[in-house]
Each structure stands twice: as structure tokens, then as C-alpha cells.
PDB file of C-alpha atoms (C1' of nucleotides) and ligand atoms in Angstrom:
ATOM      1  CA  UNK M 120      -2.448  33.316  -2.574  1.00 61.00           C
ATOM      2  CA  UNK M 121      -1.846  29.607  -1.344  1.00 86.00           C
ATOM      3  CA  UNK M 122      -3.937  27.545  -3.813  1.00 94.00           C
ATOM      4  CA  UNK M 123      -5.152  27.571  -7.136  1.00 97.00           C
ATOM      5  CA  UNK M 124      -8.487  26.667  -9.063  1.00 97.00           C
ATOM      6  CA  UNK M 125      -7.392  24.056 -11.996  1.00 97.00           C
ATOM      7  CA  UNK M 126      -9.190  22.003 -14.170  1.00 97.00           C
ATOM      8  CA  UNK M 127      -7.817  19.313 -13.045  1.00 98.00           C
ATOM      9  CA  UNK M 128      -8.606  19.534  -9.439  1.00 98.00           C
ATOM     10  CA  UNK M 129     -11.991  20.438 -10.361  1.00 98.00           C
ATOM     11  CA  UNK M 130     -12.512  17.296 -12.091  1.00 98.00           C
ATOM     12  CA  UNK M 131     -11.074  15.066  -9.195  1.00 98.00           C
ATOM     13  CA  UNK M 132     -13.343  16.583  -6.712  1.00 98.00           C
ATOM     14  CA  UNK M 133     -16.275  16.034  -8.834  1.00 98.00           C
ATOM     15  CA  UNK M 134     -15.395  12.440  -9.664  1.00 98.00           C
ATOM     16  CA  UNK M 135     -15.058  11.650  -5.861  1.00 98.00           C
ATOM     17  CA  UNK M 136     -17.820  13.787  -4.944  1.00 97.00           C
ATOM     18  CA  UNK M 137     -20.044  11.958  -7.240  1.00 97.00           C
ATOM     19  CA  UNK M 138     -19.037   8.509  -6.211  1.00 97.00           C
ATOM     20  CA  UNK M 139     -20.430   6.515  -3.447  1.00 95.00           C
ATOM     21  CA  UNK M 140     -17.409   4.614  -2.409  1.00 97.00           C
ATOM     22  CA  UNK M 141     -13.545   5.344  -2.254  1.00 98.00           C
ATOM     23  CA  UNK M 142     -11.521   5.463  -5.506  1.00 98.00           C
ATOM     24  CA  UNK M 143      -8.152   4.252  -6.394  1.00 97.00           C
ATOM     25  CA  UNK M 144      -5.730   6.569  -8.428  1.00 97.00           C
ATOM     26  CA  UNK M 145      -6.478   4.297 -11.353  1.00 96.00           C
ATOM     27  CA  UNK M 146     -10.380   4.461 -10.862  1.00 97.00           C
ATOM     28  CA  UNK M 147     -10.210   8.147 -10.836  1.00 97.00           C
ATOM     29  CA  UNK M 148      -7.774   8.361 -13.917  1.00 97.00           C
ATOM     30  CA  UNK M 149     -10.610   6.102 -16.201  1.00 95.00           C
ATOM     31  CA  UNK M 150     -13.130   8.175 -14.997  1.00 96.00           C
ATOM     32  CA  UNK M 151     -11.406  11.598 -16.016  1.00 96.00           C
ATOM     33  CA  UNK M 152     -12.895  13.838 -18.980  1.00 95.00           C
ATOM     34  CA  UNK M 153     -10.003  16.042 -18.702  1.00 94.00           C
ATOM     35  CA  UNK M 154      -6.552  14.129 -19.238  1.00 94.00           C
ATOM     36  CA  UNK M 155      -3.772  14.977 -16.972  1.00 96.00           C
ATOM     37  CA  UNK M 156      -0.437  13.179 -16.377  1.00 97.00           C
ATOM     38  CA  UNK M 157      -0.336  10.703 -13.633  1.00 97.00           C
ATOM     39  CA  UNK M 158       1.871  12.549 -10.999  1.00 98.00           C
ATOM     40  CA  UNK M 159      -0.594  15.355 -11.279  1.00 98.00           C
ATOM     41  CA  UNK M 160      -2.977  13.028  -9.834  1.00 98.00           C
ATOM     42  CA  UNK M 161      -0.802  11.996  -7.082  1.00 98.00           C
ATOM     43  CA  UNK M 162      -0.101  15.795  -5.897  1.00 98.00           C
ATOM     44  CA  UNK M 163      -3.842  16.930  -6.608  1.00 98.00           C
ATOM     45  CA  UNK M 164      -4.897  14.213  -4.068  1.00 98.00           C
ATOM     46  CA  UNK M 165      -2.092  14.646  -1.585  1.00 97.00           C
ATOM     47  CA  UNK M 166      -2.804  18.157  -1.314  1.00 97.00           C
ATOM     48  CA  UNK M 167      -6.509  17.456  -1.002  1.00 96.00           C
ATOM     49  CA  UNK M 168      -5.680  15.301   1.756  1.00 96.00           C
ATOM     50  CA  UNK M 169      -3.440  17.907   3.590  1.00 94.00           C
ATOM     51  CA  UNK M 170      -6.294  20.416   3.465  1.00 93.00           C
ATOM     52  CA  UNK M 171      -8.928  17.854   4.870  1.00 93.00           C
ATOM     53  CA  UNK M 172     -11.040  17.718   1.602  1.00 95.00           C
ATOM     54  CA  UNK M 173     -10.286  14.098   1.529  1.00 96.00           C
ATOM     55  CA  UNK M 174      -9.401  11.487   3.124  1.00 96.00           C
ATOM     56  CA  UNK M 175      -6.792   8.517   2.344  1.00 97.00           C
ATOM     57  CA  UNK M 176      -7.826   4.480   2.970  1.00 97.00           C
ATOM     58  CA  UNK M 177      -5.220   1.818   2.535  1.00 97.00           C
ATOM     59  CA  UNK M 178      -6.598  -1.607   1.295  1.00 95.00           C
ATOM     60  CA  UNK M 179      -5.283  -5.035   2.147  1.00 95.00           C
ATOM     61  CA  UNK M 180      -3.888  -4.540  -1.446  1.00 95.00           C
ATOM     62  CA  UNK M 181      -1.354  -1.811  -0.041  1.00 96.00           C
ATOM     63  CA  UNK M 182      -3.258   0.329  -2.546  1.00 96.00           C
ATOM     64  CA  UNK M 183      -4.607   3.753  -1.484  1.00 97.00           C
ATOM     65  CA  UNK M 184      -8.250   5.105  -2.097  1.00 98.00           C
ATOM     66  CA  UNK M 185      -9.635   8.299  -1.680  1.00 98.00           C
ATOM     67  CA  UNK M 186     -13.033   9.864  -0.488  1.00 97.00           C
ATOM     68  CA  UNK M 187     -14.472  12.966   0.219  1.00 95.00           C
ATOM     69  CA  UNK M 188     -14.599  13.969   3.654  1.00 90.00           C
ATOM     70  CA  UNK M 189     -18.168  14.444   4.577  1.00 84.00           C
ATOM     71  CA  UNK M 190     -17.831  15.513   8.504  1.00 71.00           C
ATOM     72  CA  UNK M 191     -17.399  19.016   9.058  1.00 63.00           C
ATOM     73  CA  UNK M 192     -14.026  20.525   9.591  1.00 59.00           C
ATOM     74  CA  UNK M 193     -13.190  23.618  11.276  1.00 55.00           C
ATOM     75  CA  UNK M 194     -10.004  25.520  10.376  1.00 51.00           C
ATOM     76  CA  UNK M 195      -8.550  24.534  13.874  1.00 53.00           C
ATOM     77  CA  UNK M 196      -9.223  21.116  13.719  1.00 58.00           C
ATOM     78  CA  UNK M 197      -9.555  18.681  10.671  1.00 58.00           C
ATOM     79  CA  UNK M 198     -11.762  15.762  11.135  1.00 62.00           C
ATOM     80  CA  UNK M 199      -9.923  12.469  11.776  1.00 73.00           C
ATOM     81  CA  UNK M 200     -12.237   9.959   9.561  1.00 86.00           C
ATOM     82  CA  UNK M 201     -11.993   7.534  12.258  1.00 92.00           C
ATOM     83  CA  UNK M 202     -14.537   5.648  10.644  1.00 95.00           C
ATOM     84  CA  UNK M 203     -14.686   2.107   9.527  1.00 97.00           C
ATOM     85  CA  UNK M 204     -14.449   1.048   6.132  1.00 97.00           C
ATOM     86  CA  UNK M 205     -15.223  -1.733   4.024  1.00 97.00           C
ATOM     87  CA  UNK M 206     -13.277  -3.353   1.234  1.00 96.00           C
ATOM     88  CA  UNK M 207     -15.097  -5.978  -1.041  1.00 95.00           C
ATOM     89  CA  UNK M 208     -12.733  -8.717  -1.947  1.00 92.00           C
ATOM     90  CA  UNK M 209     -14.797  -9.592  -4.512  1.00 90.00           C
ATOM     91  CA  UNK M 210     -15.589  -6.544  -6.621  1.00 91.00           C
ATOM     92  CA  UNK M 211     -12.824  -4.322  -5.176  1.00 93.00           C
ATOM     93  CA  UNK M 212     -15.045  -1.519  -3.946  1.00 95.00           C
ATOM     94  CA  UNK M 213     -13.669   0.620  -1.166  1.00 97.00           C
ATOM     95  CA  UNK M 214     -16.908   1.689   1.201  1.00 97.00           C
ATOM     96  CA  UNK M 215     -17.160   4.535   3.911  1.00 96.00           C
ATOM     97  CA  UNK M 216     -19.282   4.039   6.629  1.00 96.00           C
ATOM     98  CA  UNK M 217     -19.093   7.573   7.915  1.00 93.00           C
ATOM     99  CA  UNK M 218     -21.712   7.093  10.718  1.00 90.00           C
ATOM    100  CA  UNK M 219     -19.605   4.103  12.435  1.00 94.00           C
ATOM    101  CA  UNK M 220     -16.900   6.000  14.142  1.00 93.00           C
ATOM    102  CA  UNK M 221     -14.501   4.182  16.236  1.00 94.00           C
ATOM    103  CA  UNK M 222     -13.167   5.845  19.331  1.00 93.00           C
ATOM    104  CA  UNK M 223     -10.244   4.321  21.252  1.00 94.00           C
ATOM    105  CA  UNK M 224      -8.376   5.294  23.888  1.00 95.00           C
ATOM    106  CA  UNK M 225      -4.848   4.870  23.035  1.00 96.00           C
ATOM    107  CA  UNK M 226      -2.385   3.018  25.466  1.00 96.00           C
ATOM    108  CA  UNK M 227      -0.112   5.348  27.329  1.00 96.00           C
ATOM    109  CA  UNK M 228       2.108   7.182  25.279  1.00 96.00           C
ATOM    110  CA  UNK M 229       0.952   6.515  22.317  1.00 97.00           C
ATOM    111  CA  UNK M 230      -0.469   9.731  20.187  1.00 95.00           C
ATOM    112  CA  UNK M 231      -2.735   9.193  17.524  1.00 95.00           C
ATOM    113  CA  UNK M 232      -3.173  11.479  14.437  1.00 93.00           C
ATOM    114  CA  UNK M 233      -4.446   9.268  11.548  1.00 94.00           C
ATOM    115  CA  UNK M 234      -6.876   6.098  11.606  1.00 96.00           C
ATOM    116  CA  UNK M 235      -7.180   3.281   9.101  1.00 97.00           C
ATOM    117  CA  UNK M 236      -9.894   1.114   9.862  1.00 97.00           C
ATOM    118  CA  UNK M 237     -11.022  -1.294   7.302  1.00 97.00           C
ATOM    119  CA  UNK M 238     -12.608  -4.484   7.221  1.00 97.00           C
ATOM    120  CA  UNK M 239     -12.688  -6.930   4.254  1.00 96.00           C
ATOM    121  CA  UNK M 240     -14.873  -9.577   2.794  1.00 95.00           C
ATOM    122  CA  UNK M 241     -18.129  -9.532   0.554  1.00 95.00           C
ATOM    123  CA  UNK M 242     -20.274  -6.599  -0.016  1.00 95.00           C
ATOM    124  CA  UNK M 243     -24.336  -6.971  -0.475  1.00 96.00           C
ATOM    125  CA  UNK M 244     -23.838  -6.786  -4.232  1.00 94.00           C
ATOM    126  CA  UNK M 245     -21.165  -9.907  -4.189  1.00 93.00           C
ATOM    127  CA  UNK M 246     -23.247 -11.887  -1.776  1.00 89.00           C
ATOM    128  CA  UNK M 247     -25.645 -13.835  -3.841  1.00 83.00           C
TER     129      UNK M 247
ATOM    130  CA  UNK I 235       2.424 -34.645   2.821  1.00 62.00           C
ATOM    131  CA  UNK I 236       1.490 -30.946   2.755  1.00 87.00           C
ATOM    132  CA  UNK I 237       3.642 -28.769   4.412  1.00 95.00           C
ATOM    133  CA  UNK I 238       7.471 -29.058   4.467  1.00 97.00           C
ATOM    134  CA  UNK I 239       9.843 -27.664   7.141  1.00 97.00           C
ATOM    135  CA  UNK I 240      12.821 -25.390   5.649  1.00 98.00           C
ATOM    136  CA  UNK I 241      15.674 -23.298   7.136  1.00 97.00           C
ATOM    137  CA  UNK I 242      14.444 -20.287   5.497  1.00 98.00           C
ATOM    138  CA  UNK I 243      10.723 -20.874   6.889  1.00 98.00           C
ATOM    139  CA  UNK I 244      12.615 -21.938  10.254  1.00 98.00           C
ATOM    140  CA  UNK I 245      14.602 -18.250  10.310  1.00 98.00           C
ATOM    141  CA  UNK I 246      11.530 -16.148   9.284  1.00 98.00           C
ATOM    142  CA  UNK I 247       9.462 -18.103  11.914  1.00 98.00           C
ATOM    143  CA  UNK I 248      12.438 -17.221  14.601  1.00 98.00           C
ATOM    144  CA  UNK I 249      12.767 -13.679  13.568  1.00 98.00           C
ATOM    145  CA  UNK I 250       9.061 -12.744  13.786  1.00 98.00           C
ATOM    146  CA  UNK I 251       8.452 -14.560  17.106  1.00 97.00           C
ATOM    147  CA  UNK I 252      11.688 -12.955  18.679  1.00 97.00           C
ATOM    148  CA  UNK I 253       9.961  -9.379  17.432  1.00 97.00           C
ATOM    149  CA  UNK I 254       7.835  -7.341  19.830  1.00 95.00           C
ATOM    150  CA  UNK I 255       6.491  -5.495  16.617  1.00 97.00           C
ATOM    151  CA  UNK I 256       5.205  -6.412  13.153  1.00 97.00           C
ATOM    152  CA  UNK I 257       7.926  -6.268  10.147  1.00 98.00           C
ATOM    153  CA  UNK I 258       8.198  -5.422   6.937  1.00 97.00           C
ATOM    154  CA  UNK I 259       9.576  -7.649   4.318  1.00 97.00           C
ATOM    155  CA  UNK I 260      12.911  -5.516   4.017  1.00 96.00           C
ATOM    156  CA  UNK I 261      12.917  -5.605   7.984  1.00 97.00           C
ATOM    157  CA  UNK I 262      12.742  -9.272   8.063  1.00 97.00           C
ATOM    158  CA  UNK I 263      15.334  -9.716   5.280  1.00 97.00           C
ATOM    159  CA  UNK I 264      17.858  -7.584   7.291  1.00 95.00           C
ATOM    160  CA  UNK I 265      17.443  -9.693  10.178  1.00 96.00           C
ATOM    161  CA  UNK I 266      18.083 -12.792   8.274  1.00 96.00           C
ATOM    162  CA  UNK I 267      20.913 -15.092   9.230  1.00 95.00           C
ATOM    163  CA  UNK I 268      20.425 -17.440   6.438  1.00 94.00           C
ATOM    164  CA  UNK I 269      20.003 -16.089   2.843  1.00 94.00           C
ATOM    165  CA  UNK I 270      17.591 -16.972   0.334  1.00 97.00           C
ATOM    166  CA  UNK I 271      15.518 -15.049  -2.369  1.00 97.00           C
ATOM    167  CA  UNK I 272      13.536 -11.998  -2.044  1.00 97.00           C
ATOM    168  CA  UNK I 273      10.312 -14.282  -3.937  1.00 98.00           C
ATOM    169  CA  UNK I 274      10.853 -16.841  -1.332  1.00 98.00           C
ATOM    170  CA  UNK I 275      10.232 -14.500   1.690  1.00 98.00           C
ATOM    171  CA  UNK I 276       7.085 -13.424  -0.281  1.00 98.00           C
ATOM    172  CA  UNK I 277       5.872 -16.924  -0.768  1.00 98.00           C
ATOM    173  CA  UNK I 278       6.866 -18.139   3.063  1.00 98.00           C
ATOM    174  CA  UNK I 279       4.704 -14.911   4.300  1.00 98.00           C
ATOM    175  CA  UNK I 280       1.808 -15.487   2.268  1.00 97.00           C
ATOM    176  CA  UNK I 281       1.643 -19.251   2.936  1.00 97.00           C
ATOM    177  CA  UNK I 282       2.124 -18.422   7.046  1.00 96.00           C
ATOM    178  CA  UNK I 283      -0.553 -16.036   6.909  1.00 95.00           C
ATOM    179  CA  UNK I 284      -3.275 -18.706   5.202  1.00 94.00           C
ATOM    180  CA  UNK I 285      -1.975 -21.045   7.986  1.00 93.00           C
ATOM    181  CA  UNK I 286      -2.873 -18.617  10.477  1.00 92.00           C
ATOM    182  CA  UNK I 287       0.521 -18.705  11.646  1.00 95.00           C
ATOM    183  CA  UNK I 288       0.954 -14.816  11.050  1.00 96.00           C
ATOM    184  CA  UNK I 289      -1.089 -11.965  10.390  1.00 96.00           C
ATOM    185  CA  UNK I 290      -0.647  -9.310   7.905  1.00 97.00           C
ATOM    186  CA  UNK I 291      -1.000  -5.540   8.531  1.00 97.00           C
ATOM    187  CA  UNK I 292      -0.999  -2.603   6.072  1.00 97.00           C
ATOM    188  CA  UNK I 293       0.213   0.959   6.899  1.00 95.00           C
ATOM    189  CA  UNK I 294      -0.536   4.079   5.304  1.00 95.00           C
ATOM    190  CA  UNK I 295       2.521   3.880   3.281  1.00 95.00           C
ATOM    191  CA  UNK I 296       0.786   0.603   1.706  1.00 96.00           C
ATOM    192  CA  UNK I 297       3.599  -1.726   2.978  1.00 96.00           C
ATOM    193  CA  UNK I 298       2.592  -5.375   4.524  1.00 97.00           C
ATOM    194  CA  UNK I 299       3.985  -5.726   8.115  1.00 97.00           C
ATOM    195  CA  UNK I 300       3.874  -9.235   9.608  1.00 98.00           C
ATOM    196  CA  UNK I 301       3.209 -10.616  12.977  1.00 97.00           C
ATOM    197  CA  UNK I 302       2.999 -13.934  14.730  1.00 95.00           C
ATOM    198  CA  UNK I 303      -0.428 -14.462  15.909  1.00 90.00           C
ATOM    199  CA  UNK I 304      -0.725 -14.759  19.637  1.00 84.00           C
ATOM    200  CA  UNK I 305      -4.549 -15.493  20.109  1.00 71.00           C
ATOM    201  CA  UNK I 306      -5.542 -19.239  19.662  1.00 63.00           C
ATOM    202  CA  UNK I 307      -6.514 -20.710  16.339  1.00 59.00           C
ATOM    203  CA  UNK I 308      -8.583 -23.991  15.959  1.00 55.00           C
ATOM    204  CA  UNK I 309      -8.729 -26.193  13.190  1.00 51.00           C
ATOM    205  CA  UNK I 310     -11.903 -25.210  12.258  1.00 53.00           C
ATOM    206  CA  UNK I 311     -11.714 -21.359  12.684  1.00 58.00           C
ATOM    207  CA  UNK I 312      -8.700 -19.042  12.473  1.00 58.00           C
ATOM    208  CA  UNK I 313      -8.547 -16.196  14.801  1.00 62.00           C
ATOM    209  CA  UNK I 314      -9.316 -12.950  13.233  1.00 73.00           C
ATOM    210  CA  UNK I 315      -6.682 -10.853  14.471  1.00 86.00           C
ATOM    211  CA  UNK I 316      -9.179  -8.133  14.728  1.00 92.00           C
ATOM    212  CA  UNK I 317      -7.385  -6.039  17.196  1.00 95.00           C
ATOM    213  CA  UNK I 318      -5.933  -2.692  17.168  1.00 97.00           C
ATOM    214  CA  UNK I 319      -2.279  -1.846  15.634  1.00 97.00           C
ATOM    215  CA  UNK I 320      -0.153   1.184  16.031  1.00 97.00           C
ATOM    216  CA  UNK I 321       2.119   2.850  13.654  1.00 96.00           C
ATOM    217  CA  UNK I 322       4.809   5.238  14.477  1.00 95.00           C
ATOM    218  CA  UNK I 323       5.180   7.850  11.810  1.00 92.00           C
ATOM    219  CA  UNK I 324       8.843   8.543  13.384  1.00 90.00           C
ATOM    220  CA  UNK I 325      10.509   5.419  13.675  1.00 91.00           C
ATOM    221  CA  UNK I 326       8.039   3.211  11.401  1.00 93.00           C
ATOM    222  CA  UNK I 327       7.428   0.640  14.249  1.00 95.00           C
ATOM    223  CA  UNK I 328       4.077  -1.217  14.082  1.00 97.00           C
ATOM    224  CA  UNK I 329       2.522  -2.164  16.961  1.00 97.00           C
ATOM    225  CA  UNK I 330       0.216  -5.052  17.829  1.00 96.00           C
ATOM    226  CA  UNK I 331      -2.251  -4.299  20.580  1.00 96.00           C
ATOM    227  CA  UNK I 332      -3.638  -7.795  20.971  1.00 93.00           C
ATOM    228  CA  UNK I 333      -5.766  -7.260  23.496  1.00 90.00           C
ATOM    229  CA  UNK I 334      -7.447  -4.390  22.124  1.00 94.00           C
ATOM    230  CA  UNK I 335      -9.921  -6.155  19.944  1.00 93.00           C
ATOM    231  CA  UNK I 336     -12.402  -4.191  18.267  1.00 94.00           C
ATOM    232  CA  UNK I 337     -15.563  -6.227  17.569  1.00 93.00           C
ATOM    233  CA  UNK I 338     -18.268  -4.562  15.345  1.00 94.00           C
ATOM    234  CA  UNK I 339     -21.267  -5.420  14.000  1.00 95.00           C
ATOM    235  CA  UNK I 340     -21.113  -4.945   9.992  1.00 96.00           C
ATOM    236  CA  UNK I 341     -23.711  -3.303   8.197  1.00 96.00           C
ATOM    237  CA  UNK I 342     -26.367  -5.666   6.673  1.00 96.00           C
ATOM    238  CA  UNK I 343     -25.521  -7.699   3.659  1.00 96.00           C
ATOM    239  CA  UNK I 344     -21.641  -6.987   4.634  1.00 97.00           C
ATOM    240  CA  UNK I 345     -19.751  -9.923   5.375  1.00 95.00           C
ATOM    241  CA  UNK I 346     -16.597  -9.424   6.926  1.00 95.00           C
ATOM    242  CA  UNK I 347     -13.230 -12.044   6.404  1.00 93.00           C
ATOM    243  CA  UNK I 348      -9.941 -10.062   7.115  1.00 94.00           C
ATOM    244  CA  UNK I 349      -9.342  -6.926   9.404  1.00 96.00           C
ATOM    245  CA  UNK I 350      -7.042  -4.207   9.340  1.00 97.00           C
ATOM    246  CA  UNK I 351      -7.120  -1.907  12.371  1.00 97.00           C
ATOM    247  CA  UNK I 352      -4.477   0.881  12.210  1.00 97.00           C
ATOM    248  CA  UNK I 353      -3.679   4.037  14.135  1.00 97.00           C
ATOM    249  CA  UNK I 354      -1.062   5.931  13.314  1.00 96.00           C
ATOM    250  CA  UNK I 355       1.012   8.562  15.130  1.00 95.00           C
ATOM    251  CA  UNK I 356       4.049   8.768  17.437  1.00 95.00           C
ATOM    252  CA  UNK I 357       4.909   5.965  20.004  1.00 95.00           C
ATOM    253  CA  UNK I 358       6.407   6.556  23.420  1.00 96.00           C
ATOM    254  CA  UNK I 359       9.702   6.260  22.560  1.00 94.00           C
ATOM    255  CA  UNK I 360       9.452   9.011  19.967  1.00 93.00           C
ATOM    256  CA  UNK I 361       7.524  11.381  22.015  1.00 89.00           C
ATOM    257  CA  UNK I 362      10.294  12.920  23.785  1.00 82.00           C
TER     258      UNK I 362
ATOM    259  C1'  DT V  60      -5.132  45.635 -19.725  1.00 79.94           C
ATOM    260  C1'  DT V  61      -0.686  44.293 -18.398  1.00 79.94           C
ATOM    261  C1'  DT V  62       2.790  42.202 -15.641  1.00 79.94           C
ATOM    262  C1'  DA V  63       4.816  39.723 -11.939  1.00 79.94           C
ATOM    263  C1'  DT V  64       4.700  35.849  -8.975  1.00 79.94           C
ATOM    264  C1'  DC V  65       4.661  31.164  -7.968  1.00 79.94           C
ATOM    265  C1'  DA V  66       1.258  27.045  -7.391  1.00 79.94           C
ATOM    266  C1'  DA V  67       0.482  23.851 -10.669  1.00 79.94           C
ATOM    267  C1'  DT V  68       1.490  20.851 -14.407  1.00 79.94           C
ATOM    268  C1'  DG V  69       4.010  17.779 -17.504  1.00 79.94           C
ATOM    269  C1'  DC V  70       7.849  14.467 -18.541  1.00 79.94           C
ATOM    270  C1'  DA V  71      11.573  12.085 -17.439  1.00 79.94           C
ATOM    271  C1'  DA V  72      14.023   9.260 -14.673  1.00 79.94           C
ATOM    272  C1'  DC V  73      13.631   6.239 -10.804  1.00 79.94           C
ATOM    273  C1'  DA V  74      12.711   3.518  -6.665  1.00 79.94           C
ATOM    274  C1'  DA V  75       9.885   0.040  -4.170  1.00 79.94           C
ATOM    275  C1'  DT V  76       6.789  -3.534  -3.863  1.00 79.94           C
ATOM    276  C1'  DG V  77       4.838  -7.269  -5.609  1.00 79.94           C
ATOM    277  C1'  DT V  78       3.959 -11.048  -8.918  1.00 79.94           C
ATOM    278  C1'  DT V  79       4.379 -14.604 -12.602  1.00 79.94           C
ATOM    279  C1'  DG V  80       6.783 -18.739 -15.006  1.00 79.94           C
ATOM    280  C1'  DC V  81       9.629 -22.217 -15.207  1.00 79.94           C
ATOM    281  C1'  DA V  82      13.746 -25.076 -14.074  1.00 79.94           C
ATOM    282  C1'  DT V  83      15.837 -27.243 -10.083  1.00 79.94           C
ATOM    283  C1'  DT V  84      16.353 -28.580  -5.399  1.00 79.94           C
ATOM    284  C1'  DT V  85      14.789 -30.914  -1.420  1.00 79.94           C
ATOM    285  C1'  DA V  86      11.937 -32.527   2.564  1.00 79.94           C
ATOM    286  C1'  DA V  87      10.091 -36.429   3.829  1.00 79.94           C
ATOM    287  C1'  DA V  88       6.644 -40.120   2.685  1.00 79.94           C
ATOM    288  C1'  DT V  89       7.119 -44.580   0.558  1.00 79.94           C
TER     289       DT V  89
ATOM    290  C1'  DA U 236      16.848 -45.984  -1.732  1.00 79.94           C
ATOM    291  C1'  DT U 237      13.453 -44.219  -4.617  1.00 79.94           C
ATOM    292  C1'  DT U 238       9.638 -41.452  -5.284  1.00 79.94           C
ATOM    293  C1'  DT U 239       6.707 -37.005  -5.301  1.00 79.94           C
ATOM    294  C1'  DA U 240       5.582 -32.338  -5.157  1.00 79.94           C
ATOM    295  C1'  DA U 241       6.545 -28.762  -1.882  1.00 79.94           C
ATOM    296  C1'  DA U 242       9.777 -25.088  -1.705  1.00 79.94           C
ATOM    297  C1'  DT U 243      13.327 -22.504  -3.811  1.00 79.94           C
ATOM    298  C1'  DG U 244      16.064 -19.507  -7.146  1.00 79.94           C
ATOM    299  C1'  DC U 245      16.114 -16.582 -11.036  1.00 79.94           C
ATOM    300  C1'  DA U 246      14.446 -13.746 -14.676  1.00 79.94           C
ATOM    301  C1'  DA U 247      11.174 -10.988 -16.228  1.00 79.94           C
ATOM    302  C1'  DC U 248       7.187  -8.342 -15.217  1.00 79.94           C
ATOM    303  C1'  DA U 249       3.444  -5.041 -13.791  1.00 79.94           C
ATOM    304  C1'  DT U 250       2.105  -1.667 -10.348  1.00 79.94           C
ATOM    305  C1'  DT U 251       2.674   1.958  -7.298  1.00 79.94           C
ATOM    306  C1'  DG U 252       4.674   5.672  -5.604  1.00 79.94           C
ATOM    307  C1'  DT U 253       8.512   9.729  -5.781  1.00 79.94           C
ATOM    308  C1'  DT U 254      11.725  13.165  -7.395  1.00 79.94           C
ATOM    309  C1'  DG U 255      13.979  16.834 -10.230  1.00 79.94           C
ATOM    310  C1'  DC U 256      13.314  20.083 -13.253  1.00 79.94           C
ATOM    311  C1'  DA U 257      11.506  23.048 -17.008  1.00 79.94           C
ATOM    312  C1'  DT U 258       7.492  25.013 -18.321  1.00 79.94           C
ATOM    313  C1'  DT U 259       2.690  26.252 -18.212  1.00 79.94           C
ATOM    314  C1'  DG U 260      -1.286  29.408 -16.469  1.00 79.94           C
ATOM    315  C1'  DA U 261      -4.145  31.450 -12.254  1.00 79.94           C
ATOM    316  C1'  DT U 262      -4.424  35.155  -9.905  1.00 79.94           C
ATOM    317  C1'  DA U 263      -3.061  39.204  -7.249  1.00 79.94           C
ATOM    318  C1'  DA U 264      -1.074  43.461  -7.996  1.00 79.94           C
ATOM    319  C1'  DA U 265       0.645  47.274 -11.084  1.00 79.94           C
TER     320       DA U 265
HETATM  321 MN1  LIG W  66     -14.337   6.848   4.585  1.00 79.94          MN
HETATM  322 MN1  LIG W  67      -1.534  -7.687  15.200  1.00 79.94          MN
HETATM  323 ZN1  LIG W  68     -18.408  -6.324  -4.039  1.00 79.94          ZN
HETATM  324 ZN1  LIG W  69       8.420   5.705  17.096  1.00 79.94          ZN
END
DNA sequence: TTTATCAATGCAACAATGTTGCATTTAAAT
DNA sequence: ATTTAAATGCAACATTGTTGCATTGATAAA
């Protein structure tokens, strides 16, 4: 036994799966039908992240946002989520560009483990 | 009259200029010879950022770090600081790779204004 | 089904980061 | 020297995230 299914985790995963952009803790809480503690959400998301179910993107505001991982993961290698993100300065939405992968060779001696590629500006909806 | 020179600002700029990596608020405070309020530092750094004197990088920890801008800026166009950064998970240092510029065409409708390109892992010093 | 185990949760308490309002200080133009 | 408003100090606050510990509950085993 390692990981257990719970209503809270189901609900969080449901919300993230149905969203077409990355969600912050607050945004997830607001969309939750089931009610549970704030700390629980932190632990759920951290857990999901470690399992490779979701990935985290940090915006210019320093706030974490989470999105489900679309790319395939093997048991031996979780995908790296080294793709581009776009945060709208107007509406606050953080988009995942899953197909816009960024492959960079690190300078000698630097070993890459996580990626946080984000651009900020205005999204199409806010560009009228 | 727009911007005034002060000891605080001189000190912050001195510290940032002499550092070979980006510094967080706390790191700057610790290196400060002159003493001034925490809020003042926030305002100084925000001001520098708007003037294009420094740029901000946000790490996986959600904390802002600042580094002087090495590339040239014109009055009409501040440089974009669209270069790669590397944050060490061990020692916490955030490096600027000023020559590793990332030029990406945004998807239609998205207008880019700020950039936050960061990779995390272990730096050469911590790779023993 | 019942029992045992420990992952998951709730709650309180806390730390860190960042923001705002307002009175005071002070750089620098006049 | 006088004037102006940029810069600062201080208090108060909001938000985000973390930790410890008792309790609950999912699930494997009896
Ligand atoms: Mn993504
Ligand atoms: Mn940089
Ligand atoms: Zn938008
Ligand atoms: Zn290091």
C-alpha cells in the first residue's frame, strides 16, 4: 500500500483535468464542490507533482499554478514539462503550450532537473 | 525632477553589481552596510526594475531574485531579459546566463511583455 | 466481515513574503 | 534659502506556504 484514493484527490484531479489552463491553489479551492482543508490541498498537489500527475508553474507573482501533465510518463522517467507557459497580466490565466518544448543544453557542470519557462503579457481574450 | 539618488539605492546597486548571481531580498539585506527598512528595499527594487536597471527572476520557491541588466537598453526599448536562468536546488544560487537568449514566436494573439526562463537543478559547485 | 495499518486529513500555530496608507525626511531644482 | 515631491520609516495587513500532532478513513490482511 502506498497511495490511497480519496474524494479530495478525485475532486482536485477532476478540476485540473477539466481546466484548459493552469490553476492556482485559490482557483482550485473556488471550484471545489467538496470542501476540505487548505493544508490538504497543498499536500495533495505536492503529492501529485511528485507522482508526475501534475506539474507546477510559478508566475511573476510568485504564486504556484498547477496543470495536469499531458505528455506520457514512464515509470523510469517522468516527463520534464519543459514546455512554454504564458501568463496573462490582465486576466491572470496561465496557459500551457504543451507542444512548445524548449530543449537547451546546459552550460558545463549544471545539471537540470526542473523547468519553469514562462512568458507574460496579454492573452488573445484580453487583446481587444 | 523624477528620480533622486540616495544612499539606500546606491548601496543596493553596488551589491547587485558586485554579485555574480541574482539576489533575493533577504540576501540583499544581509549584505547591506547601510541599514534601511524592508519596505524601502521592495520599493527600490521595483523602481530599478521599471527603469530597466535590474530584472527579476522568480524561482520554483516563488521568491523573487534580482540581477543587474547587462544588455544595453535604449530609451525607447528596454531589453527584455529573455535569457536563461539556473537556480541551484542545493545552494540556492540563481545564475544569469546572459548569453543564452531564448527567442520564441508566441502563438497567434499572445503578446509577450516579460520573460521568466528558469531551470533548476544542481550547479557545478554542488555537483561533487 | 472484522481487524490492523498507516496514508490522508483537520486544526492550530507559525514563518516568510509582499503590500498599503500615512506621516516624515530629504534630494535637488529654483 | 526656499520649495517640491521623491524617498523613507513605521505600523498594519493580506497572502502564501509550512510544520506538528491528534484523528479519520482507505485498504490490505486475517
Ligand atoms: Mn504546462
Ligand atoms: Mn538574468
Ligand atoms: Zn487574459
Ligand atoms: Zn549550488
